[in-house]
């Protein structure tokens, strides 16, 4: 399933950028990104890394709307569907 593939990769990238956060917390799709103690620069680095990995860019509107881990997954899944 594409969404699970996206989710797994996103959790992997988040765990690298948030090494002190428990994996169980990162597996909660409804977890707010602000609860991961990520600043805006770190979020941009994560998005850039994911854009490079998935070969898809997310729009600025989607970027501004990112609030949860699931928002991040949905943004990349939507970008992949548009390009498909």
mmCIF file of N, CA and C in Angstrom, residues 1-81:
data_model
loop_
_atom_site.group_PDB
_atom_site.id
_atom_site.type_symbol
_atom_site.label_atom_id
_atom_site.label_comp_id
_atom_site.label_asym_id
_atom_site.label_seq_id
_atom_site.Cartn_x
_atom_site.Cartn_y
_atom_site.Cartn_z
ATOM 1 N N UNK A 1 0.843 -1.184 0.000
ATOM 2 C CA UNK A 1 0.000 0.000 0.000
ATOM 3 C C UNK A 1 0.885 1.243 0.000
ATOM 4 N N UNK A 2 0.614 2.170 -0.863
ATOM 5 C CA UNK A 2 1.443 3.359 -1.013
ATOM 6 C C UNK A 2 1.482 4.177 0.264
ATOM 7 N N UNK A 3 0.329 4.352 0.908
ATOM 8 C CA UNK A 3 0.294 5.184 2.107
ATOM 9 C C UNK A 3 1.193 4.610 3.198
ATOM 10 N N UNK A 4 1.198 3.298 3.368
ATOM 11 C CA UNK A 4 2.068 2.690 4.366
ATOM 12 C C UNK A 4 3.536 2.870 3.999
ATOM 13 N N UNK A 5 3.878 2.761 2.726
ATOM 14 C CA UNK A 5 5.250 2.992 2.311
ATOM 15 C C UNK A 5 5.668 4.419 2.646
ATOM 16 N N UNK A 6 4.806 5.367 2.355
ATOM 17 C CA UNK A 6 5.086 6.767 2.670
ATOM 18 C C UNK A 6 5.221 6.940 4.172
ATOM 19 N N UNK A 7 4.298 6.355 4.910
ATOM 20 C CA UNK A 7 4.308 6.478 6.360
ATOM 21 C C UNK A 7 5.599 5.926 6.949
ATOM 22 N N UNK A 8 6.011 4.756 6.503
ATOM 23 C CA UNK A 8 7.241 4.141 7.021
ATOM 24 C C UNK A 8 8.457 5.020 6.771
ATOM 25 N N UNK A 9 8.564 5.562 5.570
ATOM 26 C CA UNK A 9 9.702 6.416 5.244
ATOM 27 C C UNK A 9 9.661 7.697 6.063
ATOM 28 N N UNK A 10 8.490 8.288 6.203
ATOM 29 C CA UNK A 10 8.362 9.532 6.959
ATOM 30 C C UNK A 10 8.727 9.304 8.419
ATOM 31 N N UNK A 11 8.278 8.206 8.998
ATOM 32 C CA UNK A 11 8.644 7.889 10.383
ATOM 33 C C UNK A 11 10.151 7.692 10.497
ATOM 34 N N UNK A 12 10.742 7.048 9.518
ATOM 35 C CA UNK A 12 12.190 6.841 9.515
ATOM 36 C C UNK A 12 12.941 8.174 9.503
ATOM 37 N N UNK A 13 12.516 9.078 8.645
ATOM 38 C CA UNK A 13 13.168 10.394 8.558
ATOM 39 C C UNK A 13 12.938 11.184 9.844
ATOM 40 N N UNK A 14 11.723 11.148 10.368
ATOM 41 C CA UNK A 14 11.442 11.858 11.618
ATOM 42 C C UNK A 14 12.297 11.323 12.761
ATOM 43 N N UNK A 15 12.518 10.019 12.793
ATOM 44 C CA UNK A 15 13.318 9.435 13.874
ATOM 45 C C UNK A 15 14.771 9.885 13.811
ATOM 46 N N UNK A 16 15.267 10.137 12.607
ATOM 47 C CA UNK A 16 16.635 10.645 12.461
ATOM 48 C C UNK A 16 16.716 12.079 12.986
ATOM 49 N N UNK A 17 15.698 12.872 12.686
ATOM 50 C CA UNK A 17 15.697 14.273 13.095
ATOM 51 C C UNK A 17 15.231 14.470 14.538
ATOM 52 N N UNK A 18 14.605 13.452 15.112
ATOM 53 C CA UNK A 18 14.125 13.510 16.498
ATOM 54 C C UNK A 18 14.576 12.255 17.239
ATOM 55 N N UNK A 19 15.889 12.092 17.412
ATOM 56 C CA UNK A 19 16.393 10.839 17.986
ATOM 57 C C UNK A 19 15.943 10.574 19.422
ATOM 58 N N UNK A 20 15.531 11.603 20.138
ATOM 59 C CA UNK A 20 15.110 11.421 21.526
ATOM 60 C C UNK A 20 13.629 11.099 21.659
ATOM 61 N N UNK A 21 12.918 11.034 20.529
ATOM 62 C CA UNK A 21 11.488 10.745 20.545
ATOM 63 C C UNK A 21 11.287 9.241 20.355
ATOM 64 N N UNK A 22 10.487 8.651 21.218
ATOM 65 C CA UNK A 22 10.202 7.221 21.170
ATOM 66 C C UNK A 22 9.491 6.846 19.868
ATOM 67 N N UNK A 23 9.824 5.686 19.331
ATOM 68 C CA UNK A 23 9.234 5.209 18.071
ATOM 69 C C UNK A 23 7.719 5.080 18.165
ATOM 70 N N UNK A 24 7.221 4.745 19.331
ATOM 71 C CA UNK A 24 5.769 4.625 19.516
ATOM 72 C C UNK A 24 5.076 5.972 19.304
ATOM 73 N N UNK A 25 5.705 7.031 19.740
ATOM 74 C CA UNK A 25 5.156 8.377 19.537
ATOM 75 C C UNK A 25 5.134 8.702 18.053
ATOM 76 N N UNK A 26 6.211 8.368 17.354
ATOM 77 C CA UNK A 26 6.293 8.661 15.924
ATOM 78 C C UNK A 26 5.313 7.822 15.109
ATOM 79 N N UNK A 27 4.876 6.692 15.636
ATOM 80 C CA UNK A 27 3.938 5.852 14.889
ATOM 81 C C UNK A 27 2.494 6.314 15.044
ATOM 82 N N UNK A 28 2.272 7.324 15.868
ATOM 83 C CA UNK A 28 0.932 7.897 16.051
ATOM 84 C C UNK A 28 0.690 8.933 14.961
ATOM 85 N N UNK A 29 -0.104 8.566 13.963
ATOM 86 C CA UNK A 29 -0.342 9.445 12.813
ATOM 87 C C UNK A 29 -0.947 10.791 13.207
ATOM 88 N N UNK A 30 -1.686 10.822 14.299
ATOM 89 C CA UNK A 30 -2.336 12.069 14.704
ATOM 90 C C UNK A 30 -1.419 12.972 15.536
ATOM 91 N N UNK A 31 -0.204 12.514 15.768
ATOM 92 C CA UNK A 31 0.749 13.294 16.570
ATOM 93 C C UNK A 31 1.074 14.603 15.866
ATOM 94 N N UNK A 32 0.986 15.697 16.594
ATOM 95 C CA UNK A 32 1.302 17.010 16.030
ATOM 96 C C UNK A 32 2.815 17.157 15.894
ATOM 97 N N UNK A 33 3.227 17.745 14.782
ATOM 98 C CA UNK A 33 4.660 17.947 14.544
ATOM 99 C C UNK A 33 5.270 18.822 15.627
ATOM 100 N N UNK A 34 4.513 19.786 16.131
ATOM 101 C CA UNK A 34 5.043 20.668 17.174
ATOM 102 C C UNK A 34 5.349 19.900 18.458
ATOM 103 N N UNK A 35 4.701 18.768 18.669
ATOM 104 C CA UNK A 35 4.962 17.942 19.846
ATOM 105 C C UNK A 35 6.280 17.184 19.736
ATOM 106 N N UNK A 36 6.883 17.193 18.561
ATOM 107 C CA UNK A 36 8.153 16.502 18.350
ATOM 108 C C UNK A 36 9.344 17.422 18.584
ATOM 109 N N UNK A 37 9.064 18.629 19.053
ATOM 110 C CA UNK A 37 10.111 19.624 19.329
ATOM 111 C C UNK A 37 10.964 19.925 18.105
ATOM 112 N N UNK A 38 10.307 20.026 16.953
ATOM 113 C CA UNK A 38 10.994 20.385 15.714
ATOM 114 C C UNK A 38 10.761 21.861 15.439
ATOM 115 N N UNK A 39 11.823 22.570 15.116
ATOM 116 C CA UNK A 39 11.633 23.966 14.732
ATOM 117 C C UNK A 39 11.332 24.030 13.234
ATOM 118 N N UNK A 40 11.014 25.208 12.753
ATOM 119 C CA UNK A 40 10.603 25.353 11.349
ATOM 120 C C UNK A 40 11.717 24.950 10.381
ATOM 121 N N UNK A 41 12.964 25.214 10.729
ATOM 122 C CA UNK A 41 14.075 24.818 9.865
ATOM 123 C C UNK A 41 14.177 23.291 9.782
ATOM 124 N N UNK A 42 14.022 22.625 10.897
ATOM 125 C CA UNK A 42 14.065 21.162 10.895
ATOM 126 C C UNK A 42 12.923 20.580 10.060
ATOM 127 N N UNK A 43 11.748 21.166 10.167
ATOM 128 C CA UNK A 43 10.615 20.695 9.368
ATOM 129 C C UNK A 43 10.908 20.882 7.886
ATOM 130 N N UNK A 44 11.494 22.013 7.522
ATOM 131 C CA UNK A 44 11.847 22.252 6.120
ATOM 132 C C UNK A 44 12.890 21.240 5.644
ATOM 133 N N UNK A 45 13.869 20.917 6.492
ATOM 134 C CA UNK A 45 14.876 19.921 6.136
ATOM 135 C C UNK A 45 14.235 18.548 5.929
ATOM 136 N N UNK A 46 13.291 18.205 6.784
ATOM 137 C CA UNK A 46 12.579 16.932 6.660
ATOM 138 C C UNK A 46 11.794 16.896 5.356
ATOM 139 N N UNK A 47 11.068 17.964 5.070
ATOM 140 C CA UNK A 47 10.277 18.031 3.834
ATOM 141 C C UNK A 47 11.194 17.928 2.621
ATOM 142 N N UNK A 48 12.313 18.640 2.644
ATOM 143 C CA UNK A 48 13.254 18.586 1.517
ATOM 144 C C UNK A 48 13.777 17.161 1.317
ATOM 145 N N UNK A 49 14.154 16.524 2.408
ATOM 146 C CA UNK A 49 14.658 15.150 2.319
ATOM 147 C C UNK A 49 13.593 14.210 1.742
ATOM 148 N N UNK A 50 12.355 14.388 2.168
ATOM 149 C CA UNK A 50 11.268 13.552 1.659
ATOM 150 C C UNK A 50 10.950 13.869 0.201
ATOM 151 N N UNK A 51 11.030 15.132 -0.177
ATOM 152 C CA UNK A 51 10.822 15.503 -1.584
ATOM 153 C C UNK A 51 11.875 14.839 -2.465
ATOM 154 N N UNK A 52 13.106 14.820 -1.999
ATOM 155 C CA UNK A 52 14.175 14.163 -2.746
ATOM 156 C C UNK A 52 13.936 12.651 -2.837
ATOM 157 N N UNK A 53 13.530 12.048 -1.747
ATOM 158 C CA UNK A 53 13.308 10.600 -1.717
ATOM 159 C C UNK A 53 12.152 10.191 -2.629
ATOM 160 N N UNK A 54 11.026 10.888 -2.509
ATOM 161 C CA UNK A 54 9.835 10.533 -3.282
ATOM 162 C C UNK A 54 9.827 11.135 -4.687
ATOM 163 N N UNK A 55 10.776 12.018 -4.982
ATOM 164 C CA UNK A 55 10.832 12.708 -6.281
ATOM 165 C C UNK A 55 9.541 13.467 -6.566
ATOM 166 N N UNK A 56 8.974 14.021 -5.529
ATOM 167 C CA UNK A 56 7.740 14.799 -5.634
ATOM 168 C C UNK A 56 7.835 15.987 -4.690
ATOM 169 N N UNK A 57 7.377 17.121 -5.164
ATOM 170 C CA UNK A 57 7.331 18.307 -4.317
ATOM 171 C C UNK A 57 5.920 18.506 -3.797
ATOM 172 N N UNK A 58 5.827 19.021 -2.583
ATOM 173 C CA UNK A 58 4.511 19.382 -2.076
ATOM 174 C C UNK A 58 4.357 20.887 -2.235
ATOM 175 N N UNK A 59 3.130 21.316 -2.382
ATOM 176 C CA UNK A 59 2.869 22.733 -2.631
ATOM 177 C C UNK A 59 3.093 23.558 -1.365
ATOM 178 N N UNK A 60 3.251 24.848 -1.563
ATOM 179 C CA UNK A 60 3.437 25.752 -0.428
ATOM 180 C C UNK A 60 2.196 25.750 0.460
ATOM 181 N N UNK A 61 1.033 25.631 -0.151
ATOM 182 C CA UNK A 61 -0.212 25.582 0.625
ATOM 183 C C UNK A 61 -0.225 24.336 1.510
ATOM 184 N N UNK A 62 0.168 23.191 0.942
ATOM 185 C CA UNK A 62 0.236 21.958 1.728
ATOM 186 C C UNK A 62 1.273 22.092 2.838
ATOM 187 N N UNK A 63 2.382 22.703 2.517
ATOM 188 C CA UNK A 63 3.449 22.889 3.497
ATOM 189 C C UNK A 63 2.954 23.700 4.693
ATOM 190 N N UNK A 64 2.232 24.760 4.413
ATOM 191 C CA UNK A 64 1.715 25.610 5.486
ATOM 192 C C UNK A 64 0.657 24.900 6.320
ATOM 193 N N UNK A 65 -0.003 23.914 5.730
ATOM 194 C CA UNK A 65 -1.075 23.203 6.430
ATOM 195 C C UNK A 65 -0.577 22.007 7.242
ATOM 196 N N UNK A 66 0.717 21.713 7.179
ATOM 197 C CA UNK A 66 1.242 20.553 7.903
ATOM 198 C C UNK A 66 1.125 20.770 9.406
ATOM 199 N N UNK A 67 0.363 19.912 10.047
ATOM 200 C CA UNK A 67 0.220 19.997 11.496
ATOM 201 C C UNK A 67 0.539 18.662 12.169
ATOM 202 N N UNK A 68 0.222 17.563 11.484
ATOM 203 C CA UNK A 68 0.411 16.237 12.076
ATOM 204 C C UNK A 68 1.268 15.352 11.169
ATOM 205 N N UNK A 69 1.673 14.227 11.703
ATOM 206 C CA UNK A 69 2.416 13.255 10.900
ATOM 207 C C UNK A 69 1.547 12.789 9.739
ATOM 208 N N UNK A 70 0.258 12.578 9.980
ATOM 209 C CA UNK A 70 -0.632 12.147 8.903
ATOM 210 C C UNK A 70 -0.763 13.217 7.820
ATOM 211 N N UNK A 71 -0.723 14.494 8.191
ATOM 212 C CA UNK A 71 -0.738 15.567 7.186
ATOM 213 C C UNK A 71 0.469 15.435 6.261
ATOM 214 N N UNK A 72 1.598 15.105 6.834
ATOM 215 C CA UNK A 72 2.822 14.932 6.051
ATOM 216 C C UNK A 72 2.674 13.749 5.090
ATOM 217 N N UNK A 73 2.152 12.640 5.585
ATOM 218 C CA UNK A 73 1.920 11.460 4.744
ATOM 219 C C UNK A 73 0.938 11.803 3.626
ATOM 220 N N UNK A 74 -0.157 12.435 3.974
ATOM 221 C CA UNK A 74 -1.190 12.776 2.985
ATOM 222 C C UNK A 74 -0.669 13.730 1.923
ATOM 223 N N UNK A 75 0.163 14.680 2.315
ATOM 224 C CA UNK A 75 0.715 15.643 1.355
ATOM 225 C C UNK A 75 1.566 14.933 0.304
ATOM 226 N N UNK A 76 2.398 13.995 0.726
ATOM 227 C CA UNK A 76 3.238 13.278 -0.243
ATOM 228 C C UNK A 76 2.429 12.280 -1.060
ATOM 229 N N UNK A 77 1.439 11.657 -0.454
ATOM 230 C CA UNK A 77 0.578 10.755 -1.223
ATOM 231 C C UNK A 77 -0.195 11.529 -2.289
ATOM 232 N N UNK A 78 -0.685 12.713 -1.948
ATOM 233 C CA UNK A 78 -1.412 13.541 -2.919
ATOM 234 C C UNK A 78 -0.487 13.981 -4.048
ATOM 235 N N UNK A 79 0.746 14.352 -3.713
ATOM 236 C CA UNK A 79 1.710 14.775 -4.740
ATOM 237 C C UNK A 79 2.017 13.625 -5.687
ATOM 238 N N UNK A 80 2.122 12.412 -5.148
ATOM 239 C CA UNK A 80 2.400 11.245 -5.994
ATOM 240 C C UNK A 80 1.228 10.949 -6.928
ATOM 241 N N UNK A 81 0.006 11.113 -6.442
ATOM 242 C CA UNK A 81 -1.178 10.853 -7.269
ATOM 243 C C UNK A 81 -1.278 11.855 -8.412
#
